PDB file of C-alpha atoms and ligand atoms in Angstrom:
ATOM      1  CA  MET A   1     109.352 -66.162  20.873  1.00 48.00           C
ATOM      2  CA  LYS A   2     112.880 -65.707  22.161  1.00 53.00           C
ATOM      3  CA  MET A   3     112.008 -62.504  23.930  1.00 52.00           C
ATOM      4  CA  SER A   4     109.095 -64.027  25.779  1.00 56.00           C
ATOM      5  CA  ARG A   5     111.267 -66.924  26.968  1.00 57.00           C
ATOM      6  CA  VAL A   6     113.786 -64.481  28.354  1.00 52.00           C
ATOM      7  CA  ALA A   7     110.976 -62.583  29.997  1.00 55.00           C
ATOM      8  CA  THR A   8     109.586 -65.792  31.508  1.00 54.00           C
ATOM      9  CA  LEU A   9     112.992 -66.739  32.838  1.00 50.00           C
ATOM     10  CA  GLN A  10     113.435 -63.263  34.256  1.00 57.00           C
ATOM     11  CA  PHE A  11     110.052 -63.479  35.921  1.00 50.00           C
ATOM     12  CA  ALA A  12     110.910 -66.872  37.400  1.00 53.00           C
ATOM     13  CA  ALA A  13     114.238 -65.557  38.653  1.00 52.00           C
ATOM     14  CA  PHE A  14     112.455 -62.598  40.183  1.00 49.00           C
ATOM     15  CA  GLN A  15     110.009 -64.894  41.950  1.00 51.00           C
ATOM     16  CA  VAL A  16     112.863 -66.982  43.347  1.00 45.00           C
ATOM     17  CA  LEU A  17     114.504 -63.791  44.565  1.00 45.00           C
ATOM     18  CA  VAL A  18     111.266 -62.640  46.222  1.00 44.00           C
ATOM     19  CA  VAL A  19     110.898 -65.997  47.956  1.00 42.00           C
ATOM     20  CA  LEU A  20     114.540 -65.953  49.118  1.00 43.00           C
ATOM     21  CA  LEU A  21     114.242 -62.406  50.388  1.00 45.00           C
ATOM     22  CA  SER A  22     111.021 -63.059  52.259  1.00 45.00           C
ATOM     23  CA  VAL A  23     112.454 -66.205  53.852  1.00 44.00           C
ATOM     24  CA  GLY A  24     115.588 -64.343  54.915  1.00 50.00           C
ATOM     25  CA  SER A  25     113.856 -61.363  56.466  1.00 53.00           C
ATOM     26  CA  ASP A  26     110.501 -62.502  57.807  1.00 61.00           C
ATOM     27  CA  TYR A  27     111.217 -60.803  61.143  1.00 77.00           C
ATOM     28  CA  ILE A  28     112.056 -57.408  59.648  1.00 85.00           C
ATOM     29  CA  PRO A  29     110.587 -55.006  60.634  1.00 91.00           C
ATOM     30  CA  PRO A  30     110.303 -56.382  64.172  1.00 93.00           C
ATOM     31  CA  SER A  31     107.064 -56.164  66.147  1.00 90.00           C
ATOM     32  CA  ARG A  32     108.661 -53.796  68.643  1.00 91.00           C
ATOM     33  CA  PHE A  33     111.472 -51.287  68.488  1.00 93.00           C
ATOM     34  CA  ASP A  34     114.905 -52.678  69.331  1.00 97.00           C
ATOM     35  CA  GLY A  35     116.515 -51.807  72.630  1.00 97.00           C
ATOM     36  CA  PHE A  36     116.297 -51.802  76.406  1.00 97.00           C
ATOM     37  CA  VAL A  37     115.095 -48.678  78.178  1.00 95.00           C
ATOM     38  CA  TYR A  38     117.121 -47.797  81.259  1.00 95.00           C
ATOM     39  CA  GLU A  39     115.173 -47.813  84.521  1.00 88.00           C
ATOM     40  CA  ASN A  40     111.923 -46.164  83.622  1.00 66.00           C
ATOM     41  CA  GLY A  41     110.643 -48.756  81.229  1.00 61.00           C
ATOM     42  CA  SER A  42     109.088 -46.469  78.659  1.00 71.00           C
ATOM     43  CA  LEU A  43     110.323 -43.608  76.561  1.00 80.00           C
ATOM     44  CA  ASN A  44     108.786 -40.266  75.974  1.00 79.00           C
ATOM     45  CA  LEU A  45     110.835 -39.434  72.917  1.00 79.00           C
ATOM     46  CA  LEU A  46     109.728 -35.859  72.491  1.00 83.00           C
ATOM     47  CA  ASP A  47     110.055 -34.817  76.119  1.00 86.00           C
ATOM     48  CA  THR A  48     113.465 -36.156  77.037  1.00 91.00           C
ATOM     49  CA  ILE A  49     116.916 -36.082  75.565  1.00 94.00           C
ATOM     50  CA  LEU A  50     117.478 -39.520  74.137  1.00 95.00           C
ATOM     51  CA  ILE A  51     120.842 -41.226  74.392  1.00 96.00           C
ATOM     52  CA  GLU A  52     121.183 -44.430  72.402  1.00 97.00           C
ATOM     53  CA  ALA A  53     124.141 -46.580  73.355  1.00 97.00           C
ATOM     54  CA  PHE A  54     125.329 -49.520  71.268  1.00 97.00           C
ATOM     55  CA  TYR A  55     127.074 -52.025  73.509  1.00 98.00           C
ATOM     56  CA  ASP A  56     128.575 -55.462  73.290  1.00 98.00           C
ATOM     57  CA  PRO A  57     128.369 -57.285  76.670  1.00 98.00           C
ATOM     58  CA  VAL A  58     131.896 -58.716  76.256  1.00 98.00           C
ATOM     59  CA  CYS A  59     133.530 -55.544  74.939  1.00 97.00           C
ATOM     60  CA  PRO A  60     135.986 -53.917  77.401  1.00 96.00           C
ATOM     61  CA  ASP A  61     135.412 -50.444  75.938  1.00 95.00           C
ATOM     62  CA  SER A  62     131.641 -50.789  76.411  1.00 96.00           C
ATOM     63  CA  ARG A  63     132.278 -51.865  79.993  1.00 97.00           C
ATOM     64  CA  ASP A  64     134.531 -48.895  80.693  1.00 96.00           C
ATOM     65  CA  SER A  65     132.108 -46.387  79.223  1.00 96.00           C
ATOM     66  CA  TRP A  66     129.155 -47.504  81.355  1.00 97.00           C
ATOM     67  CA  PRO A  67     129.990 -46.052  84.831  1.00 97.00           C
ATOM     68  CA  PRO A  68     130.344 -42.445  83.586  1.00 97.00           C
ATOM     69  CA  LEU A  69     127.203 -42.764  81.443  1.00 97.00           C
ATOM     70  CA  LYS A  70     125.297 -44.183  84.400  1.00 97.00           C
ATOM     71  CA  GLN A  71     126.513 -41.312  86.561  1.00 97.00           C
ATOM     72  CA  ALA A  72     125.308 -38.813  83.960  1.00 96.00           C
ATOM     73  CA  LEU A  73     121.893 -40.514  83.751  1.00 95.00           C
ATOM     74  CA  ARG A  74     121.617 -40.280  87.520  1.00 94.00           C
ATOM     75  CA  HIS A  75     122.502 -36.582  87.357  1.00 95.00           C
ATOM     76  CA  TYR A  76     119.875 -35.710  84.739  1.00 94.00           C
ATOM     77  CA  GLY A  77     117.117 -38.004  86.037  1.00 91.00           C
ATOM     78  CA  SER A  78     113.934 -37.846  83.972  1.00 89.00           C
ATOM     79  CA  ARG A  79     115.362 -35.194  81.603  1.00 92.00           C
ATOM     80  CA  VAL A  80     117.492 -37.789  79.808  1.00 94.00           C
ATOM     81  CA  SER A  81     116.540 -41.308  78.669  1.00 95.00           C
ATOM     82  CA  LEU A  82     118.758 -44.149  77.651  1.00 97.00           C
ATOM     83  CA  LEU A  83     117.868 -46.715  75.031  1.00 97.00           C
ATOM     84  CA  LEU A  84     120.472 -49.446  74.982  1.00 98.00           C
ATOM     85  CA  HIS A  85     121.031 -51.457  71.815  1.00 98.00           C
ATOM     86  CA  LEU A  86     123.206 -54.522  71.592  1.00 98.00           C
ATOM     87  CA  LEU A  87     125.715 -55.067  68.835  1.00 98.00           C
ATOM     88  CA  PRO A  88     127.294 -58.510  69.252  1.00 98.00           C
ATOM     89  CA  LEU A  89     130.576 -58.063  67.409  1.00 97.00           C
ATOM     90  CA  PRO A  90     131.677 -61.038  65.301  1.00 96.00           C
ATOM     91  CA  TYR A  91     135.268 -60.749  66.519  1.00 96.00           C
ATOM     92  CA  HIS A  92     134.263 -61.032  70.192  1.00 96.00           C
ATOM     93  CA  ASP A  93     133.687 -64.683  71.102  1.00 96.00           C
ATOM     94  CA  ASN A  94     130.437 -65.237  73.006  1.00 97.00           C
ATOM     95  CA  ALA A  95     129.099 -61.785  72.161  1.00 97.00           C
ATOM     96  CA  PHE A  96     126.013 -63.278  70.523  1.00 98.00           C
ATOM     97  CA  VAL A  97     125.174 -65.716  73.346  1.00 98.00           C
ATOM     98  CA  THR A  98     125.673 -63.131  76.093  1.00 98.00           C
ATOM     99  CA  SER A  99     123.506 -60.706  74.104  1.00 98.00           C
ATOM    100  CA  ARG A 100     120.930 -63.434  73.714  1.00 98.00           C
ATOM    101  CA  ALA A 101     120.949 -63.986  77.490  1.00 98.00           C
ATOM    102  CA  LEU A 102     120.118 -60.303  77.928  1.00 98.00           C
ATOM    103  CA  HIS A 103     117.140 -60.630  75.574  1.00 98.00           C
ATOM    104  CA  ILE A 104     115.946 -63.761  77.387  1.00 98.00           C
ATOM    105  CA  VAL A 105     116.214 -62.124  80.793  1.00 98.00           C
ATOM    106  CA  ASN A 106     114.616 -58.919  79.537  1.00 97.00           C
ATOM    107  CA  THR A 107     111.581 -60.928  78.423  1.00 96.00           C
ATOM    108  CA  LEU A 108     111.369 -62.703  81.801  1.00 96.00           C
ATOM    109  CA  ASN A 109     111.989 -59.676  84.021  1.00 95.00           C
ATOM    110  CA  ALA A 110     112.827 -56.369  82.363  1.00 94.00           C
ATOM    111  CA  SER A 111     114.171 -54.901  85.629  1.00 93.00           C
ATOM    112  CA  ALA A 112     116.940 -57.478  85.643  1.00 96.00           C
ATOM    113  CA  THR A 113     118.327 -56.499  82.225  1.00 97.00           C
ATOM    114  CA  PHE A 114     120.754 -53.789  83.324  1.00 97.00           C
ATOM    115  CA  PRO A 115     121.854 -55.706  86.453  1.00 97.00           C
ATOM    116  CA  LEU A 116     122.729 -58.641  84.171  1.00 98.00           C
ATOM    117  CA  LEU A 117     124.569 -56.355  81.765  1.00 98.00           C
ATOM    118  CA  GLU A 118     126.576 -55.055  84.726  1.00 98.00           C
ATOM    119  CA  TRP A 119     127.257 -58.628  85.811  1.00 97.00           C
ATOM    120  CA  PHE A 120     128.641 -59.424  82.360  1.00 98.00           C
ATOM    121  CA  PHE A 121     130.730 -56.259  82.457  1.00 98.00           C
ATOM    122  CA  SER A 122     132.318 -57.185  85.770  1.00 97.00           C
ATOM    123  CA  HIS A 123     132.916 -60.849  84.807  1.00 97.00           C
ATOM    124  CA  GLN A 124     133.683 -60.322  81.122  1.00 96.00           C
ATOM    125  CA  GLU A 125     137.032 -62.071  81.075  1.00 95.00           C
ATOM    126  CA  LYS A 126     135.273 -65.347  81.914  1.00 95.00           C
ATOM    127  CA  PHE A 127     133.785 -65.274  78.404  1.00 96.00           C
ATOM    128  CA  TYR A 128     136.694 -63.929  76.346  1.00 96.00           C
ATOM    129  CA  GLY A 129     138.002 -66.029  73.470  1.00 93.00           C
ATOM    130  CA  ALA A 130     141.252 -67.191  75.091  1.00 92.00           C
ATOM    131  CA  GLN A 131     139.478 -68.261  78.293  1.00 94.00           C
ATOM    132  CA  THR A 132     136.778 -70.263  76.493  1.00 95.00           C
ATOM    133  CA  ARG A 133     138.920 -71.716  73.690  1.00 95.00           C
ATOM    134  CA  ASN A 134     138.717 -75.291  75.016  1.00 96.00           C
ATOM    135  CA  LEU A 135     135.118 -75.120  76.149  1.00 96.00           C
ATOM    136  CA  SER A 136     132.173 -76.408  74.150  1.00 96.00           C
ATOM    137  CA  ARG A 137     129.420 -74.069  73.077  1.00 95.00           C
ATOM    138  CA  ALA A 138     126.966 -75.996  75.278  1.00 96.00           C
ATOM    139  CA  PHE A 139     129.241 -75.595  78.288  1.00 97.00           C
ATOM    140  CA  VAL A 140     129.567 -71.857  77.751  1.00 97.00           C
ATOM    141  CA  ILE A 141     125.792 -71.470  77.440  1.00 97.00           C
ATOM    142  CA  GLU A 142     125.351 -73.442  80.655  1.00 97.00           C
ATOM    143  CA  GLU A 143     127.794 -71.038  82.364  1.00 97.00           C
ATOM    144  CA  ILE A 144     125.839 -68.071  81.016  1.00 97.00           C
ATOM    145  CA  VAL A 145     122.543 -69.563  82.238  1.00 98.00           C
ATOM    146  CA  LYS A 146     124.044 -70.067  85.707  1.00 97.00           C
ATOM    147  CA  SER A 147     125.435 -66.543  85.665  1.00 95.00           C
ATOM    148  CA  ALA A 148     122.056 -65.101  84.740  1.00 96.00           C
ATOM    149  CA  THR A 149     120.376 -66.950  87.614  1.00 97.00           C
ATOM    150  CA  LYS A 150     122.830 -65.231  89.976  1.00 94.00           C
ATOM    151  CA  VAL A 151     121.183 -61.981  88.940  1.00 94.00           C
ATOM    152  CA  VAL A 152     117.525 -62.921  88.414  1.00 94.00           C
ATOM    153  CA  GLY A 153     117.223 -65.764  90.908  1.00 95.00           C
ATOM    154  CA  ARG A 154     117.530 -69.537  90.908  1.00 95.00           C
ATOM    155  CA  SER A 155     113.855 -70.047  90.185  1.00 96.00           C
ATOM    156  CA  TYR A 156     114.498 -68.719  86.673  1.00 97.00           C
ATOM    157  CA  TYR A 157     117.018 -71.434  85.794  1.00 98.00           C
ATOM    158  CA  ASN A 158     114.691 -73.480  83.550  1.00 98.00           C
ATOM    159  CA  ALA A 159     113.108 -70.430  81.974  1.00 98.00           C
ATOM    160  CA  ILE A 160     116.507 -69.026  80.989  1.00 98.00           C
ATOM    161  CA  LYS A 161     117.749 -72.395  79.756  1.00 98.00           C
ATOM    162  CA  ASN A 162     114.625 -72.843  77.659  1.00 98.00           C
ATOM    163  CA  GLY A 163     115.130 -69.322  76.356  1.00 98.00           C
ATOM    164  CA  PHE A 164     118.261 -70.545  74.586  1.00 97.00           C
ATOM    165  CA  ASN A 165     116.150 -73.176  72.842  1.00 96.00           C
ATOM    166  CA  ASP A 166     113.571 -70.656  71.752  1.00 96.00           C
ATOM    167  CA  THR A 167     114.008 -69.123  68.301  1.00 96.00           C
ATOM    168  CA  LYS A 168     112.360 -65.943  69.610  1.00 96.00           C
ATOM    169  CA  SER A 169     115.459 -64.928  71.577  1.00 97.00           C
ATOM    170  CA  ASP A 170     117.611 -65.792  68.577  1.00 97.00           C
ATOM    171  CA  TYR A 171     115.505 -63.476  66.388  1.00 96.00           C
ATOM    172  CA  GLN A 172     115.571 -60.700  68.975  1.00 97.00           C
ATOM    173  CA  THR A 173     119.360 -60.838  69.057  1.00 98.00           C
ATOM    174  CA  ARG A 174     119.578 -60.910  65.262  1.00 97.00           C
ATOM    175  CA  ILE A 175     117.295 -57.879  65.150  1.00 97.00           C
ATOM    176  CA  SER A 176     119.669 -56.067  67.520  1.00 98.00           C
ATOM    177  CA  PHE A 177     122.537 -56.846  65.184  1.00 97.00           C
ATOM    178  CA  LYS A 178     120.565 -55.811  62.103  1.00 97.00           C
ATOM    179  CA  TYR A 179     119.322 -52.636  63.759  1.00 97.00           C
ATOM    180  CA  ALA A 180     122.881 -51.601  64.642  1.00 97.00           C
ATOM    181  CA  ALA A 181     124.008 -52.396  61.090  1.00 96.00           C
ATOM    182  CA  SER A 182     121.123 -50.393  59.646  1.00 96.00           C
ATOM    183  CA  ARG A 183     122.249 -47.376  61.704  1.00 96.00           C
ATOM    184  CA  GLY A 184     125.789 -47.723  60.380  1.00 94.00           C
ATOM    185  CA  VAL A 185     127.206 -48.822  63.729  1.00 95.00           C
ATOM    186  CA  TYR A 186     130.365 -50.869  63.249  1.00 94.00           C
ATOM    187  CA  GLY A 187     131.903 -50.974  66.717  1.00 94.00           C
ATOM    188  CA  THR A 188     131.104 -50.564  70.391  1.00 95.00           C
ATOM    189  CA  PRO A 189     130.503 -48.380  72.220  1.00 95.00           C
ATOM    190  CA  PHE A 190     128.721 -45.999  69.826  1.00 95.00           C
ATOM    191  CA  PHE A 191     126.495 -43.229  71.155  1.00 96.00           C
ATOM    192  CA  TYR A 192     123.720 -41.275  69.503  1.00 96.00           C
ATOM    193  CA  VAL A 193     122.107 -38.243  71.122  1.00 96.00           C
ATOM    194  CA  ASN A 194     118.649 -37.322  69.847  1.00 95.00           C
ATOM    195  CA  GLY A 195     119.338 -39.413  66.781  1.00 95.00           C
ATOM    196  CA  PHE A 196     122.756 -37.974  65.917  1.00 95.00           C
ATOM    197  CA  LEU A 197     126.052 -39.781  66.263  1.00 94.00           C
ATOM    198  CA  LEU A 198     128.520 -38.447  68.799  1.00 92.00           C
ATOM    199  CA  SER A 199     131.725 -38.377  66.847  1.00 80.00           C
ATOM    200  CA  ASP A 200     135.263 -38.674  68.208  1.00 65.00           C
ATOM    201  CA  THR A 201     134.172 -39.953  71.569  1.00 61.00           C
ATOM    202  CA  GLY A 202     133.985 -43.716  71.667  1.00 61.00           C
ATOM    203  CA  ALA A 203     135.165 -45.307  74.865  1.00 63.00           C
ATOM    204  CA  SER A 204     136.936 -42.208  76.104  1.00 77.00           C
ATOM    205  CA  ILE A 205     133.739 -40.343  76.942  1.00 91.00           C
ATOM    206  CA  ASP A 206     133.822 -39.652  80.679  1.00 94.00           C
ATOM    207  CA  TYR A 207     131.364 -37.967  83.019  1.00 96.00           C
ATOM    208  CA  LYS A 208     132.740 -34.489  82.310  1.00 95.00           C
ATOM    209  CA  ALA A 209     132.342 -35.079  78.576  1.00 94.00           C
ATOM    210  CA  TRP A 210     128.735 -36.190  79.034  1.00 96.00           C
ATOM    211  CA  ARG A 211     128.005 -33.025  81.033  1.00 96.00           C
ATOM    212  CA  LYS A 212     129.580 -30.931  78.283  1.00 94.00           C
ATOM    213  CA  ILE A 213     127.347 -32.595  75.684  1.00 94.00           C
ATOM    214  CA  ILE A 214     124.073 -32.712  77.596  1.00 96.00           C
ATOM    215  CA  ASP A 215     124.146 -29.499  79.677  1.00 96.00           C
ATOM    216  CA  PRO A 216     123.549 -27.190  76.690  1.00 95.00           C
ATOM    217  CA  LEU A 217     120.769 -29.453  75.397  1.00 95.00           C
ATOM    218  CA  VAL A 218     118.978 -29.442  78.736  1.00 91.00           C
ATOM    219  CA  GLY A 219     119.257 -25.645  78.743  1.00 83.00           C
ATOM    220  CA  ALA A 220     117.904 -25.386  75.204  1.00 73.00           C
ATOM    221  CA  LYS A 221     115.042 -27.692  76.053  1.00 67.00           C
ATOM    222  CA  LYS A 222     114.048 -25.442  78.957  1.00 59.00           C
ATOM    223  CA  GLY A 223     114.049 -22.469  76.612  1.00 47.00           C
ATOM    224  CA  VAL A 224     111.565 -24.149  74.277  1.00 47.00           C
ATOM    225  CA  ASN A 225     109.110 -24.428  77.146  1.00 44.00           C
ATOM    226  CA  ARG A 226     106.752 -21.477  76.749  1.00 43.00           C
ATOM    227  CA  ASN A 227     106.516 -20.999  80.509  1.00 43.00           C
ATOM    228  CA  GLU A 228     110.176 -20.137  80.789  1.00 42.00           C
ATOM    229  CA  GLU A 229     111.745 -16.917  79.702  1.00 41.00           C
ATOM    230  CA  SER A 230     114.859 -17.258  77.621  1.00 40.00           C
ATOM    231  CA  PRO A 231     114.428 -14.874  74.685  1.00 38.00           C
ATOM    232  CA  HIS A 232     118.027 -15.301  73.533  1.00 38.00           C
ATOM    233  CA  LEU A 233     117.129 -18.774  72.325  1.00 37.00           C
ATOM    234  CA  TYR A 234     114.818 -17.313  69.710  1.00 35.00           C
ATOM    235  CA  LEU A 235     117.373 -14.959  68.169  1.00 28.00           C
TER     236      LEU A 235
HETATM  237  C1  NAG B 301     111.784 -42.339  86.537  1.00 65.04           C
HETATM  238  O1  NAG B 301     110.500 -41.736  86.484  1.00 65.04           O
HETATM  239  C2  NAG B 301     110.162 -41.031  87.643  1.00 65.04           C
HETATM  240  C3  NAG B 301     108.722 -40.534  87.497  1.00 65.04           C
HETATM  241  O2  NAG B 301     108.510 -39.995  86.218  1.00 65.04           O
HETATM  242  C4  NAG B 301     111.160 -39.872  87.821  1.00 65.04           C
HETATM  243  O3  NAG B 301     110.854 -39.149  88.997  1.00 65.04           O
HETATM  244  C5  NAG B 301     112.558 -40.432  87.925  1.00 65.04           C
HETATM  245  O4  NAG B 301     113.491 -39.394  87.993  1.00 65.04           O
HETATM  246  C6  NAG B 301     112.873 -41.306  86.724  1.00 65.04           C
HETATM  247  N1  NAG B 301     114.172 -41.922  86.878  1.00 65.04           N
HETATM  248  C7  NAG B 301     115.109 -41.854  85.926  1.00 65.04           C
HETATM  249  C8  NAG B 301     116.394 -42.524  86.220  1.00 65.04           C
HETATM  250  O5  NAG B 301     114.923 -41.310  84.852  1.00 65.04           O
HETATM  251  C1  NAG B 302     113.138 -58.724  88.713  1.00 65.04           C
HETATM  252  O1  NAG B 302     114.479 -58.296  88.794  1.00 65.04           O
HETATM  253  C2  NAG B 302     114.733 -57.342  89.794  1.00 65.04           C
HETATM  254  C3  NAG B 302     116.182 -56.909  89.658  1.00 65.04           C
HETATM  255  O2  NAG B 302     117.075 -57.996  89.638  1.00 65.04           O
HETATM  256  C4  NAG B 302     114.411 -57.943  91.165  1.00 65.04           C
HETATM  257  O3  NAG B 302     114.625 -56.972  92.170  1.00 65.04           O
HETATM  258  C5  NAG B 302     112.968 -58.410  91.186  1.00 65.04           C
HETATM  259  O4  NAG B 302     112.705 -59.067  92.388  1.00 65.04           O
HETATM  260  C6  NAG B 302     112.702 -59.345  90.022  1.00 65.04           C
HETATM  261  N1  NAG B 302     111.266 -59.659  89.953  1.00 65.04           N
HETATM  262  C7  NAG B 302     110.826 -60.916  89.915  1.00 65.04           C
HETATM  263  C8  NAG B 302     109.353 -61.078  89.828  1.00 65.04           C
HETATM  264  O5  NAG B 302     111.578 -61.885  89.900  1.00 65.04           O
HETATM  265  C1  NAG B 303     143.525 -75.513  76.002  1.00 65.04           C
HETATM  266  O1  NAG B 303     144.050 -76.771  75.708  1.00 65.04           O
HETATM  267  C2  NAG B 303     145.423 -76.743  75.350  1.00 65.04           C
HETATM  268  C3  NAG B 303     145.839 -78.156  74.939  1.00 65.04           C
HETATM  269  O2  NAG B 303     145.429 -79.081  75.866  1.00 65.04           O
HETATM  270  C4  NAG B 303     146.243 -76.229  76.527  1.00 65.04           C
HETATM  271  O3  NAG B 303     147.606 -76.158  76.176  1.00 65.04           O
HETATM  272  C5  NAG B 303     145.750 -74.831  76.883  1.00 65.04           C
HETATM  273  O4  NAG B 303     146.428 -74.345  78.038  1.00 65.04           O
HETATM  274  C6  NAG B 303     144.255 -74.844  77.159  1.00 65.04           C
HETATM  275  N1  NAG B 303     143.786 -73.485  77.338  1.00 65.04           N
HETATM  276  C7  NAG B 303     142.971 -73.106  78.346  1.00 65.04           C
HETATM  277  C8  NAG B 303     142.610 -71.674  78.394  1.00 65.04           C
HETATM  278  O5  NAG B 303     142.545 -73.914  79.148  1.00 65.04           O
HETATM  279  C1  NAG B 304     116.810 -77.947  73.569  1.00 65.04           C
HETATM  280  O1  NAG B 304     116.576 -78.573  72.321  1.00 65.04           O
HETATM  281  C2  NAG B 304     117.312 -79.770  72.117  1.00 65.04           C
HETATM  282  C3  NAG B 304     117.085 -80.242  70.691  1.00 65.04           C
HETATM  283  O2  NAG B 304     115.792 -79.948  70.233  1.00 65.04           O
HETATM  284  C4  NAG B 304     116.915 -80.812  73.167  1.00 65.04           C
HETATM  285  O3  NAG B 304     117.677 -81.977  72.990  1.00 65.04           O
HETATM  286  C5  NAG B 304     117.160 -80.223  74.543  1.00 65.04           C
HETATM  287  O4  NAG B 304     116.715 -81.107  75.523  1.00 65.04           O
HETATM  288  C6  NAG B 304     116.454 -78.889  74.710  1.00 65.04           C
HETATM  289  N1  NAG B 304     116.840 -78.300  75.961  1.00 65.04           N
HETATM  290  C7  NAG B 304     115.983 -77.726  76.776  1.00 65.04           C
HETATM  291  C8  NAG B 304     116.566 -77.151  78.025  1.00 65.04           C
HETATM  292  O5  NAG B 304     114.789 -77.660  76.560  1.00 65.04           O
END
């Protein structure tokens, strides 16, 4: 008698847990992979070297690491792809809303995503904690909407504003956060190359460092191509 009551209680507790878990995570896994693809819009994972960058739009170190990475991407062209993930850090004020703006704009016009990221990078201080301390959340969002229209065009004003009222963009930004957490990313910038973390680099990774990392991989990739002779790679 006693045992079955315990079992019933346990079963009820389990059901409550299942309900709580399914309410808390109904958008995991997401319907599409997290991240913004740089320039070319789609990824051919097996044919390019994949760099994944985890950035926070209001993080100075992310900002500083972007020009050398961009230069490296330009150098390698179609041989290297970039998938950018956002990690809005809790200790950076306005990281979540600026990240959300990037998701909203990406949905409206994917080509404007990186230009908006660059806009945030060059006007970051506008959204730092000290500068926005006395401003309401609504005011800051309005500023972000106006900023985004500078990049995508005035005609998008209502669409971007509505985007902040749409739970979809909230979910997308949460998924970015959760994805970064699930990969063990705890700061920005973090870089992965072909799925592996670049250690000891962080913000200090400059163009020369990128060349040092990617050059050998590009060479190795060539060697795998059966049309090219590089027998030493098979030793
Ligand atoms: C984009 O794709 C085109 C065609 O595949 C390629 O020529 C070009 O180099 C790519 N650009 C970048 C930045 O990867
Ligand atoms: C999308 O954004 C790009 C980059 O800002 C811009 O050149 C293009 O005109 C935009 N397309 C539309 C349909 O607004
Ligand atoms: C915020 O308000 C306080 C009190 O009025 C003022 O001393 C401070 O300078 C303000 N800060 C900014 C960044 O406007
Ligand atoms: C956003 O939602 C709030 C509350 O539902 C509403 O008062 C406001 O007018 C909405 N704003 C826009 C731009 O749709």
